[in-house]
Amino acid sequence: MPELARRVVDVHYHAGPDLYRRRLTTGGAGRAYAGIDGWVVIKSHLGSTAASAWEARQEGLPVSGTVVLNELAGGVHPRVVEQAVCAHGPDSPARLVVHLPTLVGPAHRSRLRREPFHPLLDTDRWRGNRVLDDSGRLRRPVREVLRAVRDLPVVLATGHCDREATLRVIDEAARLDLPRLLLTHATHPMSGLTPACLARLTDLPGLYVELTALTLLLGHRDAQHLGEVVRAHPRVVFSSDLGQPDQPDPTGWLALSERWFKEAELTPGQVRAVTSLNPAALLAP
C-alpha cells in the first residue's frame, strides 16, 4: 500500500470517466503522479471515484478518491457518502474527499473548451438545488450529510458553493466540530472569498483553503494573488484542478507552479507547506 508522504500531494485532479473528456484514467493518473513522487486525489463530477482509487492502490499506485454529491450520482444523501467510504477501502492512507454538489444553479461560464464524455450527458438536466434554501439556510439534506461525515474517515469539501453558501457551511461545520473542511478553489470568482475573508478564518483548526493552478491558468487570479492567499491563511492547499486534454500534464503543472511560487515570493518552507505538508495533513486519517 503506497504511503501519503510525497514530494507533492494534489487533492484535485480530474480523470475519466467524467462529465467531459479527460487526459488520463485513474490508473494513468496514478502512474503519472508516481513518476513525480506525488499523490493524487481523483475527482469526477459523475460521482464517486472511490472504487477506481481502491483498485489503483492495489497496484501500488498513489491514488485516493472522492465522491461528488450531484443528483446524477444519487444526490446529497448520507448513504451516497457511506457507499463511497466502503468502496474506498478500510486501509487507505488518505481520507475520501466528499464534495458538495458541483452541478447547481445557473451554469458557470467556463473558458475551457470541453467535450462531453457521453452523448447522453446533458449537464443542465442534472442541475440540482443549491446548498441553501430560499431563506438562506442550509437545506436539510446538506445538514444531514454534515452530521454523517463528522464520524466518517472523510474530508468535506464545499464543491461549487458560492460565498454565502460557503460561509453557512463553515458555520455548521464549526458547530458540529467537523474534523476536516476544505474550501474548494476558495478565491475563484465562483466561490468569491478574498484573502481578507480567509484571514478571519484562521482560528478554525480543521479548515483548509484550496487554490488551484487552473484558476491561475485561466487568468481568474495571478501569482501575486497566490502569495496573498498563502500569507493570509496557514492551511492553504495548492492543487491542480487539471486533467483536461489541452491543459498541462502533472509534470508541466509542477514546472508552472515553480514559476508562480517564485513570482509570489514564497519561501521554500511555504512552498513545501502548500504542495505537500498541508494537503497531506488534510487527507491524513
GROMACS .gro file of C-alpha atoms in nm:
model
  285
    1MET     CA    1   0.000   0.000   0.000
    2PRO     CA    2   0.155   0.337  -0.102
    3GLU     CA    3   0.220   0.598   0.166
    4LEU     CA    4   0.087   0.954   0.167
    5ALA     CA    5   0.420   1.128   0.238
    6ARG     CA    6   0.524   1.264  -0.103
    7ARG     CA    7   0.703   1.546  -0.281
    8VAL     CA    8   0.365   1.676  -0.393
    9VAL     CA    9   0.005   1.593  -0.296
   10ASP     CA   10  -0.259   1.705  -0.547
   11VAL     CA   11  -0.605   1.693  -0.390
   12HIS     CA   12  -0.795   1.787  -0.707
   13TYR     CA   13  -0.727   1.609  -1.037
   14HIS     CA   14  -0.989   1.511  -1.294
   15ALA     CA   15  -0.964   1.168  -1.459
   16GLY     CA   16  -1.206   0.984  -1.682
   17PRO     CA   17  -1.482   0.892  -1.687
   18ASP     CA   18  -1.615   1.238  -1.605
   19LEU     CA   19  -1.867   1.484  -1.744
   20TYR     CA   20  -1.607   1.583  -2.001
   21ARG     CA   21  -1.323   1.401  -2.172
   22ARG     CA   22  -1.007   1.383  -1.964
   23ARG     CA   23  -0.640   1.327  -2.039
   24LEU     CA   24  -0.599   1.018  -1.818
   25THR     CA   25  -0.784   0.738  -1.641
   26THR     CA   26  -0.747   0.684  -1.267
   27GLY     CA   27  -0.470   0.431  -1.327
   28GLY     CA   28  -0.298   0.657  -1.578
   29ALA     CA   29  -0.308   0.947  -1.333
   30GLY     CA   30  -0.168   0.723  -1.061
   31ARG     CA   31   0.126   0.625  -1.281
   32ALA     CA   32   0.187   0.988  -1.380
   33TYR     CA   33   0.196   1.103  -1.019
   34ALA     CA   34   0.410   0.808  -0.913
   35GLY     CA   35   0.659   0.934  -1.173
   36ILE     CA   36   0.689   1.271  -0.996
   37ASP     CA   37   0.685   1.126  -0.641
   38GLY     CA   38   0.331   1.254  -0.596
   39TRP     CA   39  -0.003   1.154  -0.450
   40VAL     CA   40  -0.321   1.228  -0.645
   41VAL     CA   41  -0.686   1.259  -0.544
   42ILE     CA   42  -0.913   1.177  -0.838
   43LYS     CA   43  -1.234   1.374  -0.887
   44SER     CA   44  -1.525   1.317  -1.125
   45HIS     CA   45  -1.844   1.520  -1.147
   46LEU     CA   46  -2.020   1.193  -1.236
   47GLY     CA   47  -1.998   1.083  -0.874
   48SER     CA   48  -1.760   0.852  -0.692
   49THR     CA   49  -1.402   0.760  -0.781
   50ALA     CA   50  -1.364   0.559  -0.459
   51ALA     CA   51  -1.366   0.215  -0.624
   52SER     CA   52  -1.125   0.307  -0.903
   53ALA     CA   53  -0.890   0.463  -0.647
   54TRP     CA   54  -0.900   0.145  -0.438
   55GLU     CA   55  -0.820  -0.061  -0.746
   56ALA     CA   56  -0.527   0.167  -0.833
   57ARG     CA   57  -0.385   0.132  -0.482
   58GLN     CA   58  -0.393  -0.245  -0.514
   59GLU     CA   59  -0.146  -0.196  -0.800
   60GLY     CA   60   0.076   0.014  -0.572
   61LEU     CA   61  -0.028   0.349  -0.718
   62PRO     CA   62  -0.050   0.668  -0.505
   63VAL     CA   63  -0.421   0.738  -0.550
   64SER     CA   64  -0.722   0.822  -0.334
   65GLY     CA   65  -1.076   0.913  -0.428
   66THR     CA   66  -1.368   1.149  -0.396
   67VAL     CA   67  -1.743   1.147  -0.420
   68VAL     CA   68  -1.932   1.444  -0.565
   69LEU     CA   69  -2.290   1.466  -0.436
   70ASN     CA   70  -2.456   1.566  -0.764
   71GLU     CA   71  -2.808   1.449  -0.848
   72LEU     CA   72  -2.656   1.234  -1.122
   73ALA     CA   73  -2.472   1.033  -0.854
   74GLY     CA   74  -2.754   0.999  -0.601
   75GLY     CA   75  -2.763   1.350  -0.463
   76VAL     CA   76  -2.692   1.492  -0.120
   77HIS     CA   77  -2.756   1.187   0.095
   78PRO     CA   78  -2.558   1.013   0.373
   79ARG     CA   79  -2.598   0.674   0.203
   80VAL     CA   80  -2.412   0.802  -0.103
   81VAL     CA   81  -2.125   0.902   0.125
   82GLU     CA   82  -2.132   0.573   0.318
   83GLN     CA   83  -2.124   0.366  -0.002
   84ALA     CA   84  -1.823   0.561  -0.128
   85VAL     CA   85  -1.643   0.520   0.206
   86CYS     CA   86  -1.691   0.143   0.185
   87ALA     CA   87  -1.575   0.130  -0.178
   88HIS     CA   88  -1.268   0.335  -0.088
   89GLY     CA   89  -1.145   0.050   0.130
   90PRO     CA   90  -1.066   0.011   0.500
   91ASP     CA   91  -0.692   0.072   0.477
   92SER     CA   92  -0.649   0.387   0.268
   93PRO     CA   93  -0.372   0.617   0.396
   94ALA     CA   94  -0.585   0.911   0.278
   95ARG     CA   95  -0.935   1.019   0.365
   96LEU     CA   96  -1.204   1.014   0.097
   97VAL     CA   97  -1.296   1.369  -0.010
   98VAL     CA   98  -1.672   1.437  -0.013
   99HIS     CA   99  -1.767   1.728  -0.238
  100LEU     CA  100  -2.094   1.912  -0.202
  101PRO     CA  101  -2.270   1.943  -0.541
  102THR     CA  102  -2.091   2.093  -0.840
  103LEU     CA  103  -2.393   2.095  -1.073
  104VAL     CA  104  -2.605   2.362  -0.907
  105GLY     CA  105  -2.785   2.677  -1.012
  106PRO     CA  106  -2.704   2.855  -1.339
  107ALA     CA  107  -2.410   2.712  -1.531
  108HIS     CA  108  -2.074   2.875  -1.464
  109ARG     CA  109  -1.934   3.012  -1.789
  110SER     CA  110  -1.607   2.830  -1.821
  111ARG     CA  111  -1.327   2.946  -2.051
  112LEU     CA  112  -1.232   2.585  -2.117
  113ARG     CA  113  -1.303   2.403  -2.441
  114ARG     CA  114  -1.489   2.095  -2.319
  115GLU     CA  115  -1.615   1.786  -2.499
  116PRO     CA  116  -1.886   1.579  -2.324
  117PHE     CA  117  -1.771   1.230  -2.231
  118HIS     CA  118  -2.102   1.070  -2.331
  119PRO     CA  119  -2.375   1.197  -2.570
  120LEU     CA  120  -2.642   1.145  -2.303
  121LEU     CA  121  -2.468   1.374  -2.056
  122ASP     CA  122  -2.683   1.688  -2.053
  123THR     CA  123  -2.544   1.889  -1.762
  124ASP     CA  124  -2.844   2.124  -1.747
  125ARG     CA  125  -3.075   1.827  -1.699
  126TRP     CA  126  -2.884   1.723  -1.388
  127ARG     CA  127  -2.853   2.062  -1.221
  128GLY     CA  128  -2.991   2.031  -0.871
  129ASN     CA  129  -3.079   2.255  -0.580
  130ARG     CA  130  -2.830   2.494  -0.431
  131VAL     CA  131  -2.689   2.420  -0.087
  132LEU     CA  132  -2.906   2.696   0.065
  133ASP     CA  133  -3.284   2.719   0.065
  134ASP     CA  134  -3.481   3.033  -0.022
  135SER     CA  135  -3.441   3.168   0.330
  136GLY     CA  136  -3.062   3.139   0.316
  137ARG     CA  137  -3.038   2.837   0.549
  138LEU     CA  138  -2.861   2.511   0.469
  139ARG     CA  139  -3.102   2.263   0.317
  140ARG     CA  140  -3.195   1.972   0.541
  141PRO     CA  141  -3.014   1.708   0.328
  142VAL     CA  142  -2.695   1.916   0.349
  143ARG     CA  143  -2.722   1.934   0.726
  144GLU     CA  144  -2.779   1.558   0.740
  145VAL     CA  145  -2.467   1.492   0.534
  146LEU     CA  146  -2.261   1.721   0.756
  147ARG     CA  147  -2.375   1.529   1.063
  148ALA     CA  148  -2.297   1.198   0.893
  149VAL     CA  149  -1.946   1.288   0.777
  150ARG     CA  150  -1.844   1.401   1.126
  151ASP     CA  151  -1.788   1.037   1.225
  152LEU     CA  152  -1.650   0.904   0.894
  153PRO     CA  153  -1.292   0.897   0.756
  154VAL     CA  154  -1.358   1.177   0.509
  155VAL     CA  155  -1.285   1.539   0.425
  156LEU     CA  156  -1.588   1.755   0.349
  157ALA     CA  157  -1.530   1.994   0.055
  158THR     CA  158  -1.754   2.283  -0.046
  159GLY     CA  159  -1.786   2.185  -0.413
  160HIS     CA  160  -1.925   2.472  -0.617
  161CYS     CA  161  -2.073   2.670  -0.328
  162ASP     CA  162  -2.082   3.044  -0.371
  163ARG     CA  163  -1.959   3.279  -0.099
  164GLU     CA  164  -2.281   3.287   0.103
  165ALA     CA  165  -2.325   2.910   0.095
  166THR     CA  166  -1.960   2.854   0.183
  167LEU     CA  167  -1.991   3.073   0.492
  168ARG     CA  168  -2.303   2.887   0.605
  169VAL     CA  169  -2.124   2.553   0.559
  170ILE     CA  170  -1.831   2.684   0.765
  171ASP     CA  171  -2.068   2.792   1.043
  172GLU     CA  172  -2.235   2.450   1.056
  173ALA     CA  173  -1.903   2.266   1.034
  174ALA     CA  174  -1.775   2.466   1.330
  175ARG     CA  175  -2.093   2.399   1.527
  176LEU     CA  176  -2.063   2.025   1.464
  177ASP     CA  177  -1.686   2.027   1.521
  178LEU     CA  178  -1.614   1.862   1.187
  179PRO     CA  179  -1.251   1.744   1.182
  180ARG     CA  180  -1.172   1.850   0.822
  181LEU     CA  181  -1.328   2.104   0.586
  182LEU     CA  182  -1.181   2.209   0.250
  183LEU     CA  183  -1.290   2.533   0.083
  184THR     CA  184  -1.281   2.426  -0.280
  185HIS     CA  185  -1.098   2.677  -0.507
  186ALA     CA  186  -1.187   2.931  -0.240
  187THR     CA  187  -1.094   3.254  -0.420
  188HIS     CA  188  -1.219   3.157  -0.767
  189PRO     CA  189  -1.487   3.405  -0.883
  190MET     CA  190  -1.741   3.124  -0.847
  191SER     CA  191  -1.661   3.094  -0.476
  192GLY     CA  192  -1.595   3.460  -0.407
  193LEU     CA  193  -1.380   3.456  -0.094
  194THR     CA  194  -1.099   3.710  -0.055
  195PRO     CA  195  -0.763   3.689   0.125
  196ALA     CA  196  -0.904   3.923   0.390
  197CYS     CA  197  -1.200   3.690   0.445
  198LEU     CA  198  -0.969   3.388   0.470
  199ALA     CA  199  -0.751   3.570   0.724
  200ARG     CA  200  -1.056   3.586   0.953
  201LEU     CA  201  -1.093   3.207   0.937
  202THR     CA  202  -0.753   3.109   1.072
  203ASP     CA  203  -0.883   3.006   1.416
  204LEU     CA  204  -1.072   2.702   1.279
  205PRO     CA  205  -0.805   2.429   1.301
  206GLY     CA  206  -0.969   2.181   1.064
  207LEU     CA  207  -1.036   2.435   0.789
  208TYR     CA  208  -0.815   2.425   0.477
  209VAL     CA  209  -0.815   2.665   0.182
  210GLU     CA  210  -0.766   2.540  -0.175
  211LEU     CA  211  -0.615   2.748  -0.454
  212THR     CA  212  -0.586   2.576  -0.792
  213ALA     CA  213  -0.350   2.601  -1.084
  214LEU     CA  214  -0.646   2.611  -1.322
  215THR     CA  215  -0.766   2.933  -1.158
  216LEU     CA  216  -0.432   3.090  -1.249
  217LEU     CA  217  -0.409   2.930  -1.592
  218LEU     CA  218  -0.748   3.072  -1.693
  219GLY     CA  219  -0.649   3.419  -1.575
  220HIS     CA  220  -0.902   3.443  -1.291
  221ARG     CA  221  -0.616   3.506  -1.045
  222ASP     CA  222  -0.241   3.564  -1.069
  223ALA     CA  223   0.079   3.479  -0.881
  224GLN     CA  224   0.056   3.792  -0.667
  225HIS     CA  225  -0.286   3.675  -0.550
  226LEU     CA  226  -0.140   3.331  -0.476
  227GLY     CA  227   0.113   3.494  -0.245
  228GLU     CA  228  -0.157   3.697  -0.071
  229VAL     CA  229  -0.366   3.386  -0.004
  230VAL     CA  230  -0.071   3.187   0.132
  231ARG     CA  231   0.022   3.471   0.366
  232ALA     CA  232  -0.340   3.517   0.474
  233HIS     CA  233  -0.411   3.163   0.595
  234PRO     CA  234  -0.185   2.896   0.748
  235ARG     CA  235  -0.351   2.596   0.583
  236VAL     CA  236  -0.352   2.668   0.211
  237VAL     CA  237  -0.352   2.371  -0.027
  238PHE     CA  238  -0.226   2.429  -0.381
  239SER     CA  239  -0.386   2.176  -0.618
  240SER     CA  240  -0.409   2.147  -0.994
  241ASP     CA  241  -0.780   2.104  -1.090
  242LEU     CA  242  -0.632   1.972  -1.415
  243GLY     CA  243  -0.685   1.663  -1.629
  244GLN     CA  244  -0.829   1.845  -1.931
  245PRO     CA  245  -0.672   1.716  -2.257
  246ASP     CA  246  -0.550   2.062  -2.362
  247GLN     CA  247  -0.408   2.164  -2.022
  248PRO     CA  248  -0.065   2.077  -1.875
  249ASP     CA  249   0.012   1.725  -1.755
  250PRO     CA  250   0.136   1.672  -1.396
  251THR     CA  251   0.499   1.739  -1.491
  252GLY     CA  252   0.401   2.060  -1.668
  253TRP     CA  253   0.191   2.164  -1.368
  254LEU     CA  254   0.494   2.136  -1.140
  255ALA     CA  255   0.709   2.342  -1.377
  256LEU     CA  256   0.446   2.618  -1.399
  257SER     CA  257   0.399   2.610  -1.023
  258GLU     CA  258   0.767   2.670  -0.958
  259ARG     CA  259   0.747   2.987  -1.169
  260TRP     CA  260   0.433   3.108  -0.990
  261PHE     CA  261   0.584   3.041  -0.647
  262LYS     CA  262   0.888   3.248  -0.740
  263GLU     CA  263   0.672   3.535  -0.867
  264ALA     CA  264   0.462   3.512  -0.549
  265GLU     CA  265   0.782   3.541  -0.342
  266LEU     CA  266   0.703   3.230  -0.140
  267THR     CA  267   0.975   3.087   0.082
  268PRO     CA  268   1.085   2.723   0.038
  269GLY     CA  269   0.900   2.644   0.359
  270GLN     CA  270   0.578   2.797   0.229
  271VAL     CA  271   0.611   2.608  -0.099
  272ARG     CA  272   0.657   2.278   0.083
  273ALA     CA  273   0.361   2.356   0.306
  274VAL     CA  274   0.112   2.428   0.026
  275THR     CA  275   0.225   2.149  -0.206
  276SER     CA  276   0.295   1.866   0.039
  277LEU     CA  277   0.260   1.919   0.415
  278ASN     CA  278  -0.081   2.088   0.423
  279PRO     CA  279  -0.256   1.858   0.173
  280ALA     CA  280  -0.105   1.554   0.345
  281ALA     CA  281  -0.234   1.676   0.681
  282LEU     CA  282  -0.576   1.741   0.527
  283LEU     CA  283  -0.601   1.384   0.396
  284ALA     CA  284  -0.434   1.200   0.684
  285PRO     CA  285  -0.666   0.961   0.875
   0.00000   0.00000   0.00000
